[in-house]
Tab-separated table of C-alpha atoms in Angstrom:
chain	number	residue	atom	x	y	z
F	1	UNK	CA	-30.415	11.804	-8.391
F	2	UNK	CA	-28.997	8.765	-10.140
F	3	UNK	CA	-25.918	8.307	-7.859
F	4	UNK	CA	-28.439	8.196	-5.064
F	5	UNK	CA	-30.638	6.066	-6.754
F	6	UNK	CA	-27.320	3.687	-7.601
F	7	UNK	CA	-26.473	3.847	-4.183
F	8	UNK	CA	-29.893	2.620	-2.835
F	9	UNK	CA	-29.559	-0.129	-5.351
F	10	UNK	CA	-26.263	-1.082	-4.103
F	11	UNK	CA	-27.116	-0.784	-0.647
F	12	UNK	CA	-30.531	-2.984	-0.842
F	13	UNK	CA	-28.325	-5.626	-2.845
F	14	UNK	CA	-25.559	-5.811	0.029
F	15	UNK	CA	-28.308	-6.118	2.266
F	16	UNK	CA	-30.000	-9.096	0.414
F	17	UNK	CA	-27.111	-10.615	0.073
F	18	UNK	CA	-26.393	-10.301	4.071
F	19	UNK	CA	-29.547	-11.873	4.221
F	20	UNK	CA	-29.296	-14.695	1.943
F	21	UNK	CA	-25.651	-14.946	3.600
F	22	UNK	CA	-27.512	-15.279	7.310
F	23	UNK	CA	-29.971	-18.077	6.312
F	24	UNK	CA	-28.302	-20.268	3.974
F	25	UNK	CA	-24.364	-19.952	4.273
F	26	UNK	CA	-23.272	-22.661	7.118
F	27	UNK	CA	-21.335	-21.408	10.136
F	28	UNK	CA	-18.724	-23.604	12.128
F	29	UNK	CA	-21.470	-24.649	14.688
F	30	UNK	CA	-24.112	-27.480	14.733
F	31	UNK	CA	-28.221	-27.861	16.429
F	32	UNK	CA	-28.669	-30.930	18.187
F	33	UNK	CA	-32.468	-31.255	17.990
F	34	UNK	CA	-35.016	-34.242	18.823
F	35	UNK	CA	-34.109	-36.820	16.202
F	36	UNK	CA	-36.100	-39.903	14.781
F	37	UNK	CA	-38.228	-42.171	17.049
F	38	UNK	CA	-37.864	-45.592	15.235
F	39	UNK	CA	-39.626	-48.896	15.805
F	40	UNK	CA	-37.069	-51.462	16.400
F	41	UNK	CA	-39.547	-54.130	14.389
F	42	UNK	CA	-37.858	-52.417	11.420
F	43	UNK	CA	-34.094	-52.892	12.208
F	44	UNK	CA	-33.731	-55.948	13.842
F	45	UNK	CA	-34.624	-59.626	12.955
F	46	UNK	CA	-34.021	-62.588	14.765
F	47	UNK	CA	-33.113	-65.995	12.955
F	48	UNK	CA	-34.908	-64.506	9.859
F	49	UNK	CA	-38.408	-63.879	11.663
F	50	UNK	CA	-39.707	-60.129	12.105
F	51	UNK	CA	-41.245	-59.157	14.937
F	52	UNK	CA	-45.155	-59.345	14.660
F	53	UNK	CA	-46.230	-58.446	17.931
F	54	UNK	CA	-48.339	-55.913	19.002
F	55	UNK	CA	-46.691	-52.376	20.629
F	56	UNK	CA	-43.420	-51.300	20.192
F	57	UNK	CA	-39.600	-51.085	21.476
F	58	UNK	CA	-38.258	-48.075	19.840
F	59	UNK	CA	-35.180	-46.291	19.834
F	60	UNK	CA	-34.555	-42.564	19.938
F	61	UNK	CA	-31.738	-39.756	18.314
F	62	UNK	CA	-30.802	-36.808	18.609
F	63	UNK	CA	-30.545	-34.784	15.032
F	64	UNK	CA	-27.591	-33.232	14.368
F	65	UNK	CA	-27.639	-30.043	11.352
F	66	UNK	CA	-24.889	-27.564	10.229
F	67	UNK	CA	-26.210	-23.916	11.537
F	68	UNK	CA	-26.204	-20.424	9.515
F	69	UNK	CA	-26.694	-17.601	11.710
F	70	UNK	CA	-30.536	-17.624	11.251
F	71	UNK	CA	-30.919	-20.879	12.738
F	72	UNK	CA	-28.303	-20.549	15.310
F	73	UNK	CA	-30.365	-17.444	16.701
F	74	UNK	CA	-33.382	-19.614	16.711
F	75	UNK	CA	-31.552	-22.144	18.512
F	76	UNK	CA	-30.594	-20.308	21.169
F	77	UNK	CA	-34.623	-19.787	21.994
F	78	UNK	CA	-35.891	-22.683	21.269
F	79	UNK	CA	-36.288	-25.411	24.389
F	80	UNK	CA	-35.333	-28.720	22.593
F	81	UNK	CA	-32.449	-27.201	20.177
F	82	UNK	CA	-28.834	-27.222	21.515
F	83	UNK	CA	-25.932	-24.812	19.711
F	84	UNK	CA	-22.845	-26.376	19.636
F	85	UNK	CA	-19.259	-25.750	18.152
F	86	UNK	CA	-17.540	-27.984	15.882
F	87	UNK	CA	-14.800	-28.827	18.535
F	88	UNK	CA	-17.525	-29.857	20.942
F	89	UNK	CA	-19.156	-31.741	18.472
F	90	UNK	CA	-16.242	-33.966	16.714
F	91	UNK	CA	-13.916	-33.814	20.038
F	92	UNK	CA	-11.095	-32.781	17.553
F	93	UNK	CA	-11.577	-35.514	15.002
F	94	UNK	CA	-11.946	-35.242	11.478
F	95	UNK	CA	-15.751	-35.452	10.008
F	96	UNK	CA	-14.565	-38.757	8.601
F	97	UNK	CA	-12.828	-40.015	11.817
F	98	UNK	CA	-16.201	-39.136	13.883
F	99	UNK	CA	-18.439	-41.175	11.601
F	100	UNK	CA	-15.469	-44.169	12.314
F	101	UNK	CA	-15.936	-43.817	16.031
F	102	UNK	CA	-19.681	-43.508	16.118
F	103	UNK	CA	-20.434	-46.919	13.684
F	104	UNK	CA	-17.565	-48.325	16.536
F	105	UNK	CA	-19.955	-47.497	19.467
F	106	UNK	CA	-22.905	-48.529	17.251
F	107	UNK	CA	-21.267	-51.806	17.114
F	108	UNK	CA	-20.405	-52.286	20.249
F	109	UNK	CA	-23.899	-51.543	21.499
F	110	UNK	CA	-25.215	-54.023	18.974
F	111	UNK	CA	-22.694	-56.537	20.328
F	112	UNK	CA	-23.738	-55.691	24.046
F	113	UNK	CA	-27.295	-55.944	23.164
F	114	UNK	CA	-26.840	-59.265	21.803
F	115	UNK	CA	-25.075	-60.748	24.517
F	116	UNK	CA	-27.220	-59.272	27.328
F	117	UNK	CA	-30.368	-60.825	25.534
F	118	UNK	CA	-28.622	-64.526	24.753
F	119	UNK	CA	-27.652	-64.403	28.215
F	120	UNK	CA	-30.904	-63.471	29.529
F	121	UNK	CA	-32.954	-65.899	27.476
F	122	UNK	CA	-30.466	-68.419	28.721
F	123	UNK	CA	-28.828	-69.057	25.103
F	124	UNK	CA	-25.149	-70.515	24.126
F	125	UNK	CA	-22.833	-67.874	22.889
F	126	UNK	CA	-18.974	-67.256	22.562
F	127	UNK	CA	-17.283	-64.186	21.858
F	128	UNK	CA	-14.647	-64.066	19.006
F	129	UNK	CA	-11.752	-61.459	19.363
F	130	UNK	CA	-11.000	-60.134	15.839
F	131	UNK	CA	-8.267	-57.346	16.910
F	132	UNK	CA	-7.835	-53.784	17.980
F	133	UNK	CA	-9.629	-51.373	16.951
F	134	UNK	CA	-8.223	-48.167	16.194
F	135	UNK	CA	-9.591	-45.092	17.918
F	136	UNK	CA	-6.662	-42.094	17.767
F	137	UNK	CA	-3.377	-42.105	16.170
F	138	UNK	CA	-0.938	-40.358	17.325
F	139	UNK	CA	0.625	-37.474	15.296
F	140	UNK	CA	4.351	-38.925	15.937
F	141	UNK	CA	3.276	-42.277	15.241
F	142	UNK	CA	5.238	-43.835	12.287
F	143	UNK	CA	2.365	-44.879	11.300
F	144	UNK	CA	0.306	-41.890	11.130
F	145	UNK	CA	-0.665	-41.773	7.289
F	146	UNK	CA	-0.725	-45.666	7.393
F	147	UNK	CA	-3.641	-46.835	9.900
F	148	UNK	CA	-6.536	-44.716	10.032
F	149	UNK	CA	-9.386	-44.498	12.729
F	150	UNK	CA	-11.484	-47.634	12.105
F	151	UNK	CA	-9.151	-49.911	10.998
F	152	UNK	CA	-8.818	-52.865	12.924
F	153	UNK	CA	-4.953	-54.132	13.656
F	154	UNK	CA	-5.273	-57.922	13.522
F	155	UNK	CA	-1.793	-59.019	14.062
F	156	UNK	CA	1.903	-57.880	15.079
F	157	UNK	CA	4.960	-59.301	13.645
F	158	UNK	CA	2.870	-61.973	12.447
F	159	UNK	CA	1.532	-62.606	16.194
F	160	UNK	CA	-2.588	-62.880	16.897
F	161	UNK	CA	-3.608	-61.873	20.141
F	162	UNK	CA	-6.710	-63.091	22.412
F	163	UNK	CA	-7.195	-59.645	23.843
F	164	UNK	CA	-6.141	-55.896	23.573
F	165	UNK	CA	-4.278	-56.498	26.774
F	166	UNK	CA	-1.955	-59.189	25.536
F	167	UNK	CA	-1.394	-57.192	22.037
F	168	UNK	CA	-0.295	-54.060	24.051
F	169	UNK	CA	1.819	-56.522	26.456
F	170	UNK	CA	3.447	-58.033	23.322
F	171	UNK	CA	4.472	-54.344	21.937
F	172	UNK	CA	5.333	-52.672	25.610
F	173	UNK	CA	7.886	-55.696	25.871
F	174	UNK	CA	9.507	-54.534	22.824
F	175	UNK	CA	11.995	-51.366	22.920
F	176	UNK	CA	11.252	-47.656	21.809
F	177	UNK	CA	12.400	-47.724	18.158
F	178	UNK	CA	12.418	-51.547	17.107
F	179	UNK	CA	10.680	-52.029	14.038
F	180	UNK	CA	7.321	-53.897	13.824
F	181	UNK	CA	5.059	-54.993	10.990
F	182	UNK	CA	1.219	-55.005	11.543
F	183	UNK	CA	-1.519	-56.298	9.578
F	184	UNK	CA	-4.699	-54.581	9.333
F	185	UNK	CA	-8.262	-54.441	8.222
F	186	UNK	CA	-8.942	-51.050	6.150
F	187	UNK	CA	-12.539	-51.138	4.913
F	188	UNK	CA	-12.332	-55.078	4.780
F	189	UNK	CA	-9.453	-55.066	3.004
F	190	UNK	CA	-6.047	-56.597	4.257
F	191	UNK	CA	-3.169	-54.743	4.289
F	192	UNK	CA	0.291	-54.496	6.180
F	193	UNK	CA	2.586	-51.290	7.503
F	194	UNK	CA	6.074	-51.755	8.851
F	195	UNK	CA	7.266	-48.624	11.308
F	196	UNK	CA	9.375	-47.930	14.240
F	197	UNK	CA	8.074	-47.990	18.113
F	198	UNK	CA	8.029	-44.817	19.552
F	199	UNK	CA	7.545	-43.904	23.548
F	200	UNK	CA	4.261	-43.446	25.133
F	201	UNK	CA	3.829	-40.341	27.481
F	202	UNK	CA	1.751	-42.461	29.431
F	203	UNK	CA	3.906	-45.166	30.945
F	204	UNK	CA	7.283	-44.347	28.959
F	205	UNK	CA	7.051	-47.694	27.310
F	206	UNK	CA	7.399	-48.475	23.750
F	207	UNK	CA	3.929	-48.268	21.528
F	208	UNK	CA	3.016	-48.252	17.824
F	209	UNK	CA	0.965	-45.050	19.233
F	210	UNK	CA	-2.606	-45.798	18.746
F	211	UNK	CA	-5.592	-45.484	21.047
F	212	UNK	CA	-6.887	-49.071	20.887
F	213	UNK	CA	-10.490	-50.862	21.954
F	214	UNK	CA	-11.288	-54.547	21.502
F	215	UNK	CA	-13.101	-55.340	18.542
F	216	UNK	CA	-15.141	-58.526	19.187
F	217	UNK	CA	-18.333	-60.268	17.802
F	218	UNK	CA	-20.591	-62.801	19.057
F	219	UNK	CA	-21.019	-66.216	17.748
F	220	UNK	CA	-24.522	-67.968	18.535
F	221	UNK	CA	-26.796	-70.478	17.103
F	222	UNK	CA	-29.408	-67.912	16.993
F	223	UNK	CA	-28.843	-64.898	14.108
F	224	UNK	CA	-29.531	-61.446	15.091
F	225	UNK	CA	-29.196	-59.207	12.186
F	226	UNK	CA	-29.628	-55.171	12.396
F	227	UNK	CA	-30.611	-52.848	9.743
F	228	UNK	CA	-29.470	-49.435	10.785
F	229	UNK	CA	-27.783	-47.505	8.203
F	230	UNK	CA	-26.988	-43.931	8.621
F	231	UNK	CA	-27.395	-44.642	12.952
F	232	UNK	CA	-24.518	-44.306	14.919
F	233	UNK	CA	-23.749	-43.913	18.770
F	234	UNK	CA	-23.924	-46.359	21.624
F	235	UNK	CA	-27.270	-45.226	23.071
F	236	UNK	CA	-29.768	-47.950	21.789
F	237	UNK	CA	-28.276	-50.499	23.742
F	238	UNK	CA	-31.203	-50.981	26.419
F	239	UNK	CA	-33.651	-50.569	23.746
F	240	UNK	CA	-31.675	-53.096	21.181
F	241	UNK	CA	-31.412	-55.706	24.168
F	242	UNK	CA	-34.978	-55.249	25.037
F	243	UNK	CA	-35.906	-55.998	21.560
F	244	UNK	CA	-33.975	-59.108	20.716
F	245	UNK	CA	-35.113	-60.721	24.095
F	246	UNK	CA	-38.372	-60.072	23.467
F	247	UNK	CA	-38.026	-62.224	20.103
F	248	UNK	CA	-35.783	-64.644	21.401
F	249	UNK	CA	-38.433	-65.462	23.948
F	250	UNK	CA	-41.633	-64.734	22.087
F	251	UNK	CA	-42.623	-63.049	25.649
F	252	UNK	CA	-45.115	-60.619	25.253
F	253	UNK	CA	-43.296	-58.073	27.518
F	254	UNK	CA	-44.565	-54.963	25.811
F	255	UNK	CA	-48.549	-55.881	26.177
F	256	UNK	CA	-49.975	-53.600	22.984
F	257	UNK	CA	-47.738	-50.533	24.399
F	258	UNK	CA	-45.549	-48.299	22.727
F	259	UNK	CA	-42.405	-47.734	24.759
F	260	UNK	CA	-39.166	-45.790	24.013
F	261	UNK	CA	-36.341	-45.539	25.743
F	262	UNK	CA	-32.324	-44.882	25.610
F	263	UNK	CA	-29.204	-45.931	27.731
F	264	UNK	CA	-25.932	-47.729	26.455
F	265	UNK	CA	-25.261	-51.181	27.569
F	266	UNK	CA	-22.404	-52.861	28.920
F	267	UNK	CA	-21.213	-56.568	29.559
F	268	UNK	CA	-22.794	-56.772	33.097
F	269	UNK	CA	-26.263	-55.487	32.401
F	270	UNK	CA	-26.015	-51.827	33.243
F	271	UNK	CA	-27.807	-48.969	31.237
F	272	UNK	CA	-25.656	-46.233	31.042
F	273	UNK	CA	-25.666	-42.131	30.874
F	274	UNK	CA	-26.181	-40.951	27.534
F	275	UNK	CA	-26.406	-37.193	26.189
F	276	UNK	CA	-28.876	-34.996	24.595
F	277	UNK	CA	-31.622	-36.727	26.848
F	278	UNK	CA	-34.185	-33.961	26.614
F	279	UNK	CA	-34.439	-33.878	22.759
F	280	UNK	CA	-35.005	-37.819	22.601
F	281	UNK	CA	-37.689	-37.171	25.204
F	282	UNK	CA	-39.135	-34.797	23.269
F	283	UNK	CA	-38.830	-36.731	19.750
F	284	UNK	CA	-40.619	-39.913	21.615
F	285	UNK	CA	-43.386	-37.512	23.001
F	286	UNK	CA	-44.173	-36.269	19.752
F	287	UNK	CA	-44.527	-39.438	18.003
F	288	UNK	CA	-46.900	-40.728	20.793
F	289	UNK	CA	-45.052	-42.706	23.019
F	290	UNK	CA	-46.411	-44.426	26.066
F	291	UNK	CA	-43.477	-45.334	28.389
F	292	UNK	CA	-39.716	-43.920	28.120
F	293	UNK	CA	-36.954	-45.719	29.892
F	294	UNK	CA	-34.273	-43.150	31.263
F	295	UNK	CA	-30.650	-43.846	32.810
F	296	UNK	CA	-30.863	-43.205	36.890
F	297	UNK	CA	-27.068	-43.043	36.610
F	298	UNK	CA	-24.935	-42.137	39.939
F	299	UNK	CA	-23.694	-38.825	39.695
F	300	UNK	CA	-20.004	-38.978	41.109
F	301	UNK	CA	-18.393	-36.510	43.153
F	302	UNK	CA	-15.450	-35.831	39.839
F	303	UNK	CA	-18.665	-34.932	37.927
F	304	UNK	CA	-20.208	-32.630	40.635
F	305	UNK	CA	-16.719	-30.784	40.587
F	306	UNK	CA	-16.663	-30.362	36.961
F	307	UNK	CA	-20.165	-29.459	36.525
F	308	UNK	CA	-22.123	-28.262	40.094
F	309	UNK	CA	-25.538	-28.495	38.221
F	310	UNK	CA	-25.316	-31.805	36.825
F	311	UNK	CA	-28.234	-34.033	37.146
F	312	UNK	CA	-28.955	-38.038	36.094
F	313	UNK	CA	-30.443	-38.695	32.805
F	314	UNK	CA	-33.580	-39.506	34.455
F	315	UNK	CA	-33.856	-36.158	36.497
F	316	UNK	CA	-33.046	-34.459	32.979
F	317	UNK	CA	-35.975	-36.616	31.125
F	318	UNK	CA	-38.267	-35.829	34.035
F	319	UNK	CA	-37.532	-31.814	33.702
F	320	UNK	CA	-37.906	-32.093	29.933
F	321	UNK	CA	-41.534	-33.782	30.371
F	322	UNK	CA	-42.602	-31.016	32.089
F	323	UNK	CA	-42.022	-28.530	29.367
F	324	UNK	CA	-44.414	-30.986	27.063
F	325	UNK	CA	-47.878	-31.227	27.103
F	326	UNK	CA	-47.870	-34.779	27.596
F	327	UNK	CA	-48.768	-38.203	29.640
F	328	UNK	CA	-45.915	-40.217	28.387
F	329	UNK	CA	-44.407	-42.143	31.783
F	330	UNK	CA	-40.859	-41.750	32.444
F	331	UNK	CA	-39.615	-44.875	34.274
F	332	UNK	CA	-36.085	-44.844	36.145
F	333	UNK	CA	-33.667	-48.064	34.960
F	334	UNK	CA	-30.401	-48.406	36.190
F	335	UNK	CA	-29.817	-51.923	34.562
F	336	UNK	CA	-31.295	-54.059	32.265
F	337	UNK	CA	-33.137	-56.025	34.741
F	338	UNK	CA	-35.059	-52.965	36.020
F	339	UNK	CA	-36.458	-52.078	33.139
F	340	UNK	CA	-37.855	-56.299	32.625
F	341	UNK	CA	-39.011	-55.865	36.313
F	342	UNK	CA	-41.180	-53.151	35.498
F	343	UNK	CA	-42.242	-54.697	31.861
F	344	UNK	CA	-43.282	-58.008	33.663
F	345	UNK	CA	-45.707	-55.980	36.416
F	346	UNK	CA	-46.757	-53.633	33.655
F	347	UNK	CA	-50.618	-53.579	33.468
């Protein structure tokens, strides 16, 4: 009898531990879900002035949290939650590298938004090339362990450059095995590193062994400040641009309406595709937004071949809205001018 009770106690204890584990112990999967819808009046000031006009332009975000067994199972049945693997989320990068990449995308998004808003408002500005931003470092690079994702390389052998192309031309003009010294910024601290050039698989030329993009800033008489702690990625480009433009010009584009949206912004004013738009639509609807701008991207044949069921962001947004009891209007935009035209005609 005592042995049976002991077995029952042990079984109950094991079951309790299993239940606790399923609820609280994280697994290597993440849940993407509706995040925050944030009024950009709180995040952007132009020339030290805050936007006091009625209505709002808001960015929308995707929330990410690590899953447990229970929350993973729940996500499988929730219409606006998606379970993704660690590899799918981080793309093979470490958590720290992923954060640095997201910070770069956010900075690029801000620069593109400032440029397009200044251009649209006919305000003067210039670009300043700061160096090349490190997006990844090859394992066989001589600079692996010295230069990290998020660093900015400012000089090679004491030479400064005006573009990443000039930077690459200089390096590719040297021989594999040549030694070079680079100057770079690591967390705002100036550093130097020396190493040998390696042969790049892409073109068999000499290279440092990093993936790079231009690190630029915009210089203007108009001062635009962002207050965006803990927000990353490029998807707020369109909404940043609209908010900055309204503040620069004083034009009442919103006409008192609560307007949200998403989409990247390039240096030609094109609005680009983003991920997780269904979750952003759900977030905006929940916060009572009246209008939502969605990228009306064109699907390429390559994209169709990879995913025959792929839809444009606008189609995805409309599909998401059907699942919601919402009067929010989804507006397709291919360019910044599309959004401006809609707002100017809006009653």
